[in-house]
Short mmCIF file of C-alpha atoms in Angstrom, two decimals:
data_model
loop_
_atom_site.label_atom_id
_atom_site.label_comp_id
_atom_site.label_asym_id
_atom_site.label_seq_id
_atom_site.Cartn_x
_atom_site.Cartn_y
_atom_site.Cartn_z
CA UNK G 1305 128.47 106.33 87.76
CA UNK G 1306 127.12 103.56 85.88
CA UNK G 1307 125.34 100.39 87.97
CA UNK G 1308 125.15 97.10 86.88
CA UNK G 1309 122.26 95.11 86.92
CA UNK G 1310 119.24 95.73 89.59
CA UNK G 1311 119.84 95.59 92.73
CA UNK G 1312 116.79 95.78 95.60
CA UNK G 1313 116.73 96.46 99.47
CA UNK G 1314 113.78 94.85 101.49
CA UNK G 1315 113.38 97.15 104.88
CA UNK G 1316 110.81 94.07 106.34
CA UNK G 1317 114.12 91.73 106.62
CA UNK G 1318 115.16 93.90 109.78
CA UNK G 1319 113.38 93.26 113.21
CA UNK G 1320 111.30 96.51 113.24
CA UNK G 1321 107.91 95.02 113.52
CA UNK G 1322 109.09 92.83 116.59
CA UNK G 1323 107.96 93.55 120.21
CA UNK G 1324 110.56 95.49 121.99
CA UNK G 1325 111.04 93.43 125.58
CA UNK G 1326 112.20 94.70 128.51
CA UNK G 1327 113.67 93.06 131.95
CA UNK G 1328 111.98 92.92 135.01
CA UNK G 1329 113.63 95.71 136.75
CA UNK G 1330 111.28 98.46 138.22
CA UNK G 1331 112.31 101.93 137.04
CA UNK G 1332 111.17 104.91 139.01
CA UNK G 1333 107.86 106.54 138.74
CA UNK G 1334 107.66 109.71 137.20
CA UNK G 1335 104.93 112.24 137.50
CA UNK G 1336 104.92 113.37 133.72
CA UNK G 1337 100.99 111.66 132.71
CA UNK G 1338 99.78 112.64 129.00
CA UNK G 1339 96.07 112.92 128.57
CA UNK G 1340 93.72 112.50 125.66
CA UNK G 1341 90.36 113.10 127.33
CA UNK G 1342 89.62 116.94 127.15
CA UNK G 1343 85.64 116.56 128.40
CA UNK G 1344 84.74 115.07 131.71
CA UNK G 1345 81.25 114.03 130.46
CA UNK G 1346 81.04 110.50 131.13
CA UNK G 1347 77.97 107.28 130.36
CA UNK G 1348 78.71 103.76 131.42
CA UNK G 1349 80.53 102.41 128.44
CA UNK G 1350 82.62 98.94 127.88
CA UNK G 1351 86.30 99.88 125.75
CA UNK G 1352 84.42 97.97 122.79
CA UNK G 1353 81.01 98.56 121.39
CA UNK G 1354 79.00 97.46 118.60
CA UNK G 1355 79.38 100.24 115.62
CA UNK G 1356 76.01 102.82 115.45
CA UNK G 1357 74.85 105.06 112.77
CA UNK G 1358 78.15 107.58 112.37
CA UNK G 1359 77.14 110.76 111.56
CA UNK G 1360 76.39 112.33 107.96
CA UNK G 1361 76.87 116.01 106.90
CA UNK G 1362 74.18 118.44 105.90
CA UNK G 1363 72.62 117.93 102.15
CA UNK G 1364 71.70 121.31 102.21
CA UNK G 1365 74.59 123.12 102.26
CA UNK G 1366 75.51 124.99 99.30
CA UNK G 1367 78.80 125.62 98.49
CA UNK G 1368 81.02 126.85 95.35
CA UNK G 1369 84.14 128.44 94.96
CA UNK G 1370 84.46 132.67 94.47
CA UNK G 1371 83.70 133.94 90.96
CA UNK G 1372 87.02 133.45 88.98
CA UNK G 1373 88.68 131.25 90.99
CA UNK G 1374 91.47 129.31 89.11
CA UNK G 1375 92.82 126.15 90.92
CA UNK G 1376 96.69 127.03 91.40
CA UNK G 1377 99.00 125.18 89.57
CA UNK G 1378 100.94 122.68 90.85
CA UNK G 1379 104.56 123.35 91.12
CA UNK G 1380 107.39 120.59 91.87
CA UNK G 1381 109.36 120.52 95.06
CA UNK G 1382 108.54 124.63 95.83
CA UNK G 1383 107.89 125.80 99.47
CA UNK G 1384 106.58 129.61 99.38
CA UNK G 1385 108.79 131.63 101.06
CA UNK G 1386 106.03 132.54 103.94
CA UNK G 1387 105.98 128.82 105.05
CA UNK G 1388 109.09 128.28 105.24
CA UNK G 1389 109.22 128.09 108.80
CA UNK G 1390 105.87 126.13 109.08
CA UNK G 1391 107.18 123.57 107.22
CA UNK G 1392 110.21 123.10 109.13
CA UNK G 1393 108.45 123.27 112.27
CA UNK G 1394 105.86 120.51 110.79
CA UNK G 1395 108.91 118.46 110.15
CA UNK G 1396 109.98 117.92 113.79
CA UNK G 1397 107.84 114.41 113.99
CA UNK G 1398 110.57 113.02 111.26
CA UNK G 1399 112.91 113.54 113.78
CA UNK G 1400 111.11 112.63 117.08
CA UNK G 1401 109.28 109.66 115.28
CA UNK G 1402 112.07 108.36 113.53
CA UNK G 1403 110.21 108.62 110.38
CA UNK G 1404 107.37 106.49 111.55
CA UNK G 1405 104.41 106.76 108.94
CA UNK G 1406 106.21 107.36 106.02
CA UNK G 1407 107.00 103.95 104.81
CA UNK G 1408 104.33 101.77 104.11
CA UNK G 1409 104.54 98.11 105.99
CA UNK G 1410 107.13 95.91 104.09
CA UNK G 1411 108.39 98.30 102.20
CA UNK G 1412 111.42 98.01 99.95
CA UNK G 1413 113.19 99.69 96.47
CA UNK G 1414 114.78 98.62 93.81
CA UNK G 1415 116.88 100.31 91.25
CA UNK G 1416 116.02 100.02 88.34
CA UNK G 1417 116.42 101.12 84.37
CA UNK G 1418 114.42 103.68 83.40
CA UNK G 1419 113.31 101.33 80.27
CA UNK G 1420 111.42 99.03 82.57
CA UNK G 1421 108.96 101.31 83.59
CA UNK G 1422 105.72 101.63 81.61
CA UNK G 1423 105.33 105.77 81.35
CA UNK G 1424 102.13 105.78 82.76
CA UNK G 1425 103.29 104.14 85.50
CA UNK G 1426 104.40 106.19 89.10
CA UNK G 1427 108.18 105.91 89.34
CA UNK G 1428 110.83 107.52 92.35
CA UNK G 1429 113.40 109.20 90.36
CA UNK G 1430 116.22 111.31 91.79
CA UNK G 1431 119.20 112.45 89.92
CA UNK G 1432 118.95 110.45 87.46
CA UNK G 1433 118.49 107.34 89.36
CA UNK G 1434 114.94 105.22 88.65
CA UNK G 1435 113.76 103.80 92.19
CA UNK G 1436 110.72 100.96 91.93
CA UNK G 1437 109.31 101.18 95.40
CA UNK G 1438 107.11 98.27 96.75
CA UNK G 1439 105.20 96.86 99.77
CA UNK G 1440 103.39 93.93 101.76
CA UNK G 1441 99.79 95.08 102.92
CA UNK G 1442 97.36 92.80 104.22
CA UNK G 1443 93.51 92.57 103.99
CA UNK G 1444 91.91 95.45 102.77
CA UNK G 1445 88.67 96.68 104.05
CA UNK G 1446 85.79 96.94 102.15
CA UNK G 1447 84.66 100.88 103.86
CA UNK G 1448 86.87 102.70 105.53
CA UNK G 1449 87.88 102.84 108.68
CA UNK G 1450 86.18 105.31 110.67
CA UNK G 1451 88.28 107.40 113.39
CA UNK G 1452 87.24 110.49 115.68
CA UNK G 1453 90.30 112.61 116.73
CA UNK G 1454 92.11 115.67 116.20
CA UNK G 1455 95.31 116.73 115.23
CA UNK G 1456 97.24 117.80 118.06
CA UNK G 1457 96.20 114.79 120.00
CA UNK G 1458 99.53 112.88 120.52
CA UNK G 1459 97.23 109.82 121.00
CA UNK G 1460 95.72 110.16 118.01
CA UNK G 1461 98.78 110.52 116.10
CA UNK G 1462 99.40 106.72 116.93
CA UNK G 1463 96.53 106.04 115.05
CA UNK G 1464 97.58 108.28 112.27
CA UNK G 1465 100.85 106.82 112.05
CA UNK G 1466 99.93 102.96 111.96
CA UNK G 1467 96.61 103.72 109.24
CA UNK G 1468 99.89 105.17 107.06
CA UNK G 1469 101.76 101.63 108.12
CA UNK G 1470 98.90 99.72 107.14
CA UNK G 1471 98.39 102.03 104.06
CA UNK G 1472 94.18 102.15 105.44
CA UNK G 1473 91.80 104.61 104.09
CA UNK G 1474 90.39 106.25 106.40
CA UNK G 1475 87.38 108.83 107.14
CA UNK G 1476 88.56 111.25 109.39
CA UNK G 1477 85.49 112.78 111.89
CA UNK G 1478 87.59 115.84 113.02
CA UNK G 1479 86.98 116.69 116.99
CA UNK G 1480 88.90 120.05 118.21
CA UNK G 1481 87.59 121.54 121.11
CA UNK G 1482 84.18 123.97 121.30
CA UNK G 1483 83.48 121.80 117.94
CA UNK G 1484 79.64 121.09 117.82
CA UNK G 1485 79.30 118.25 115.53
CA UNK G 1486 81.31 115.40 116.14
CA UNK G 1487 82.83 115.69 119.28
CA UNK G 1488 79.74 114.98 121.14
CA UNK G 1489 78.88 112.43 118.66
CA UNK G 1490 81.57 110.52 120.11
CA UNK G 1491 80.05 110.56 123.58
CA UNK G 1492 76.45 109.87 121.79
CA UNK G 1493 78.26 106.48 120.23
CA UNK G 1494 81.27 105.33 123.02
CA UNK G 1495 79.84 107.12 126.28
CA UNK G 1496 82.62 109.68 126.83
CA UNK G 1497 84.45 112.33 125.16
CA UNK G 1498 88.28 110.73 124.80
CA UNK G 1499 90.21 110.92 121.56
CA UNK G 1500 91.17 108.79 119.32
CA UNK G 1501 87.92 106.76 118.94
CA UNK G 1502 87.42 104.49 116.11
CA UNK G 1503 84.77 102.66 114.32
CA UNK G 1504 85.29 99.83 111.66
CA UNK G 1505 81.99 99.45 109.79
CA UNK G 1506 83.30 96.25 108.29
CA UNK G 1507 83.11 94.67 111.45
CA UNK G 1508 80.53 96.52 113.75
CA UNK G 1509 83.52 97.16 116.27
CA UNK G 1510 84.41 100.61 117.78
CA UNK G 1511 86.76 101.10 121.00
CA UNK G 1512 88.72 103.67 122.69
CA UNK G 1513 92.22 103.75 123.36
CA UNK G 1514 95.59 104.51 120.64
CA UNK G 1515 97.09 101.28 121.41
CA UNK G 1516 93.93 99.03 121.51
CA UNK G 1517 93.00 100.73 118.33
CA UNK G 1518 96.54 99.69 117.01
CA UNK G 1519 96.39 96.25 118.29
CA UNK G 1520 92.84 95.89 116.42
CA UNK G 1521 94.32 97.20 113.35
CA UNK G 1522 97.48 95.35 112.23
CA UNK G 1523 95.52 92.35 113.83
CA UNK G 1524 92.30 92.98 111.18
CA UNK G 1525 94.50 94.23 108.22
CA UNK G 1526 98.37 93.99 108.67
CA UNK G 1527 100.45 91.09 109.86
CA UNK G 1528 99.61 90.83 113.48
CA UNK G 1529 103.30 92.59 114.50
CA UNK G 1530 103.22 96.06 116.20
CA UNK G 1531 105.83 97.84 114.83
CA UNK G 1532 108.73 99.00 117.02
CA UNK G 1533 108.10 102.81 117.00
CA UNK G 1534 104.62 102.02 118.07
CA UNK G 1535 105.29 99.77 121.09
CA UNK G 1536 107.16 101.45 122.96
CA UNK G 1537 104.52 102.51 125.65
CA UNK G 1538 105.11 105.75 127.36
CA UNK G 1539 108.34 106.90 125.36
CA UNK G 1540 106.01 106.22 122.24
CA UNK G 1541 103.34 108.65 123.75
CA UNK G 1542 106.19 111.18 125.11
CA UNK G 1543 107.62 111.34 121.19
CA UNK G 1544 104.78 112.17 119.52
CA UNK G 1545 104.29 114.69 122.08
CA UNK G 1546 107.83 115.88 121.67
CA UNK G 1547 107.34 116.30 117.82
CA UNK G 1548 104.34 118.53 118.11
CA UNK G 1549 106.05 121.12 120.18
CA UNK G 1550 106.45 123.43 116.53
CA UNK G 1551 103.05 122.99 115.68
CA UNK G 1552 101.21 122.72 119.44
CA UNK G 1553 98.53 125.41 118.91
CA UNK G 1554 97.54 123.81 115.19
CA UNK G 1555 94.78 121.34 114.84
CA UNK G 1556 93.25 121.90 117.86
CA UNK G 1557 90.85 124.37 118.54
CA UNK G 1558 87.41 124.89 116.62
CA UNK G 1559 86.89 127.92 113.67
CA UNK G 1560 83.54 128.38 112.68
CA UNK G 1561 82.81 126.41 109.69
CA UNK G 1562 80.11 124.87 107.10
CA UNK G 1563 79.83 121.54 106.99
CA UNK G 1564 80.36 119.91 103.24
CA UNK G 1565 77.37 117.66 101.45
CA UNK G 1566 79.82 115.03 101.44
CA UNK G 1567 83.47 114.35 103.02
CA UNK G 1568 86.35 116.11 101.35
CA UNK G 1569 88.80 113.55 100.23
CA UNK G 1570 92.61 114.18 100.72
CA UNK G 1571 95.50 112.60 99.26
CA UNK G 1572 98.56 112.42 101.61
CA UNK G 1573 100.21 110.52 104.41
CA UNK G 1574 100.95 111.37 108.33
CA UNK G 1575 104.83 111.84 107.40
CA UNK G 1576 104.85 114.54 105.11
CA UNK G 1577 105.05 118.02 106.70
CA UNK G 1578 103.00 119.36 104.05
CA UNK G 1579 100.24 117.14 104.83
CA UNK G 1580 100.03 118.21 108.45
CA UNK G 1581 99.72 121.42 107.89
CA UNK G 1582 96.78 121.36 105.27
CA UNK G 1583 95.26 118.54 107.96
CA UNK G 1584 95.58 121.32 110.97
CA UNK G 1585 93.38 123.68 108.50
CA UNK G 1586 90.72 121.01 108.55
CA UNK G 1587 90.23 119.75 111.73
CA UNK G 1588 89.90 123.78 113.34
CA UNK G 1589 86.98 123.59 110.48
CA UNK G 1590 85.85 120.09 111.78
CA UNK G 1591 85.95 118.91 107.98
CA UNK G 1592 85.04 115.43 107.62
CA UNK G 1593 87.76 114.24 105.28
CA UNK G 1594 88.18 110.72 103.19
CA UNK G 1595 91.28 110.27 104.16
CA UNK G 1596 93.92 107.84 100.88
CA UNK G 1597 96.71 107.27 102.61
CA UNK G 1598 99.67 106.64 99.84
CA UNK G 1599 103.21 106.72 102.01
CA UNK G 1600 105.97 105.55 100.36
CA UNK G 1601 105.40 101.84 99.07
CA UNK G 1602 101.60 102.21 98.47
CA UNK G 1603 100.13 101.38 95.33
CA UNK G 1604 98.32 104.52 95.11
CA UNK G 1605 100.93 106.77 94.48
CA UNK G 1606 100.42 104.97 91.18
CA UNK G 1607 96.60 105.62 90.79
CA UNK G 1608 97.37 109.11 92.01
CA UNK G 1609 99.91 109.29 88.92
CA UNK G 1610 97.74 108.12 86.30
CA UNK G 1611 95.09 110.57 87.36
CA UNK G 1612 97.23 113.50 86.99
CA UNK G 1613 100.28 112.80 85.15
CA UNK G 1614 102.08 113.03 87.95
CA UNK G 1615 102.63 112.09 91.51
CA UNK G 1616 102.45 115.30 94.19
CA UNK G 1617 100.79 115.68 97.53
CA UNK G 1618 98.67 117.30 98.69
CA UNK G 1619 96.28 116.93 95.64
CA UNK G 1620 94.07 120.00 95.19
CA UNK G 1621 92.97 119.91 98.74
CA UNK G 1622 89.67 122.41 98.74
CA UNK G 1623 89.66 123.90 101.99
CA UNK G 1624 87.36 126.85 103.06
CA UNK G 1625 86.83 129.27 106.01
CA UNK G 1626 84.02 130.78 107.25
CA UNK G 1627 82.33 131.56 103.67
CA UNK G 1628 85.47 131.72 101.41
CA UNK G 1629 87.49 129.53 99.49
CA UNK G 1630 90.93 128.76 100.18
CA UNK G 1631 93.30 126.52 98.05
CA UNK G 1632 96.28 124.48 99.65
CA UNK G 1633 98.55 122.69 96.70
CA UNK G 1634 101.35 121.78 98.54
CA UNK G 1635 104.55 119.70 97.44
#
């Protein structure tokens, strides 16, 4: 079917970054609680701190990849038949979540002809049909946001979700349980072991607590709105507890690992399924990971495009157990 002109739809017109209000009426108590803290260790601490020296990974590793090793080649929209079921058990936080983390903040398309668009420039295209997609970000940080947490944290995926709103980079310090390195690091810099706990260098502020951390966030580097998915108190915390359930036992408990030299440095986004599943990998390694967040809407699907030719995620995501080399190239 032939369209006429360009026509564009801006998602940010609707009210989904509004506060969600609620009358005064008491609702009865429940006795379902939710808990991030997994230590009991505990040091006098205030919510908010002044930022300390974060720690750095051992220069003295050495680590390659097994003789002959070829990087697998990337292959468009294919799901190996073993992870099938993985992948549709990763999925169950698009339904529980509404999709939350997958759009960047102010996000809208356009459709557009296939003429406009520069060929080294990253493009949504879909039977035919040439999508522009766009978005509003705010101030961008100069270092990345630092954040201690683990994957099967319902918590932490809060924080996950609104660094993909806010399109944030962010260094991921890793902290599954028995894990040596960073999870008492976090009592060493906030006084207690509860998860998420974040640290903006820009500033020199850390804190505890998924919707402090939020609030701190889109205040610092979006528009000062919370969105909707992420305001909903308790029922917020209950869904992204719900959309774990196929995936509860990933991301959570500590394999024996080396640390890098340096961070590993992963291309993807909280909504994709095949993100979570190479992100479960590295947190039971407690792999510090640079973390470029490029949902839909970012402008670094576009850098990630002109680096490659074209746009897929994961990107060659080098992950390794115990002392071997294992490759993840996921759609």
């Amino acid at each position: 079917m032939a369209m006429a002109g360009t026509g564009t739809l801006n998602l940010s017109q609707f009210s989904l970054h509004k506060p969600l209000s609620f009358s005064a009426t008491k609702l009865p108590r429940t006795r379902i609680c939710i808990r991030a803290m997994s230590e009991t260790e505990n040091n006098p601490s205030t919510s908010v701190t002044t930022q300390q020296d974060t720690p750095s990974t051992s220069s003295s590793v050495s680590i390659s990849p097994p003789p002959n090793f070829k990087p697998p080649e990337a292959k468009r929209f294919a799901i190996r038949s073993d992870k099938t079921f993985e992948i549709l058990a990763a999925s169950l936080p698009l339904f529980f979540r509404f999709a939350t983390g997958v759009f960047v903040s102010g996000y809208s398309f356009s459709f557009v002809s296939k003429d406009e668009i520069p060929p080294n420039e990253y493009v949504f295209k879909l039977s035919g049909i040439t999508v522009k997609e766009t978005s509003k970000v705010g101030a961008r940080p100069e270092k990345p946001i630092e954040i201690y947490e683990f994957e099967s944290c319902p918590f932490c995926r809060k924080v996950r979700e609104i660094v993909a709103i806010l399109d944030l980079d962010v260094l991921f310090y890793p902290c599954p349980r028995n894990s040596p390195n960073f999870r008492p690091k976090v009592v060493q810099l906030g006084g207690k072991q509860q998860f998420p706990y974040m640290v903006d260098p820009n500033t020199g502020v850390s804190m505890y607590e998924s919707d402090d951390i939020i609030r701190y966030l889109v205040g610092k580097y979006g528009d000062g709105n919370v969105p909707l998915a992420l305001s909903l108190g308790f029922l917020t915390s209950l869904t992204c507890g719900l959309s774990m359930l196929g995936r509860i036992t990933k991301g959570t408990t500590y394999t024996p690992a080396k640390l890098p030299p340096q961070p590993l440095k992963l291309w993807a986004y909280e909504g994709s399924p095949f993100c979570k599943i190479v992100r479960e990998v590295l947190v039971e390694l407690e792999l510090p990971h640079l973390l470029v967040n490029c949902a839909r809407g970012s402008a670094k699907r576009n850098i990630l495009y002109q680096k490659t030719g074209h746009f897929q995620i994961i990107m060659m995501v080098m992950v390794y157990r115990y002392h071997f080399w294992k490759i993840q190239t996921l759609v």
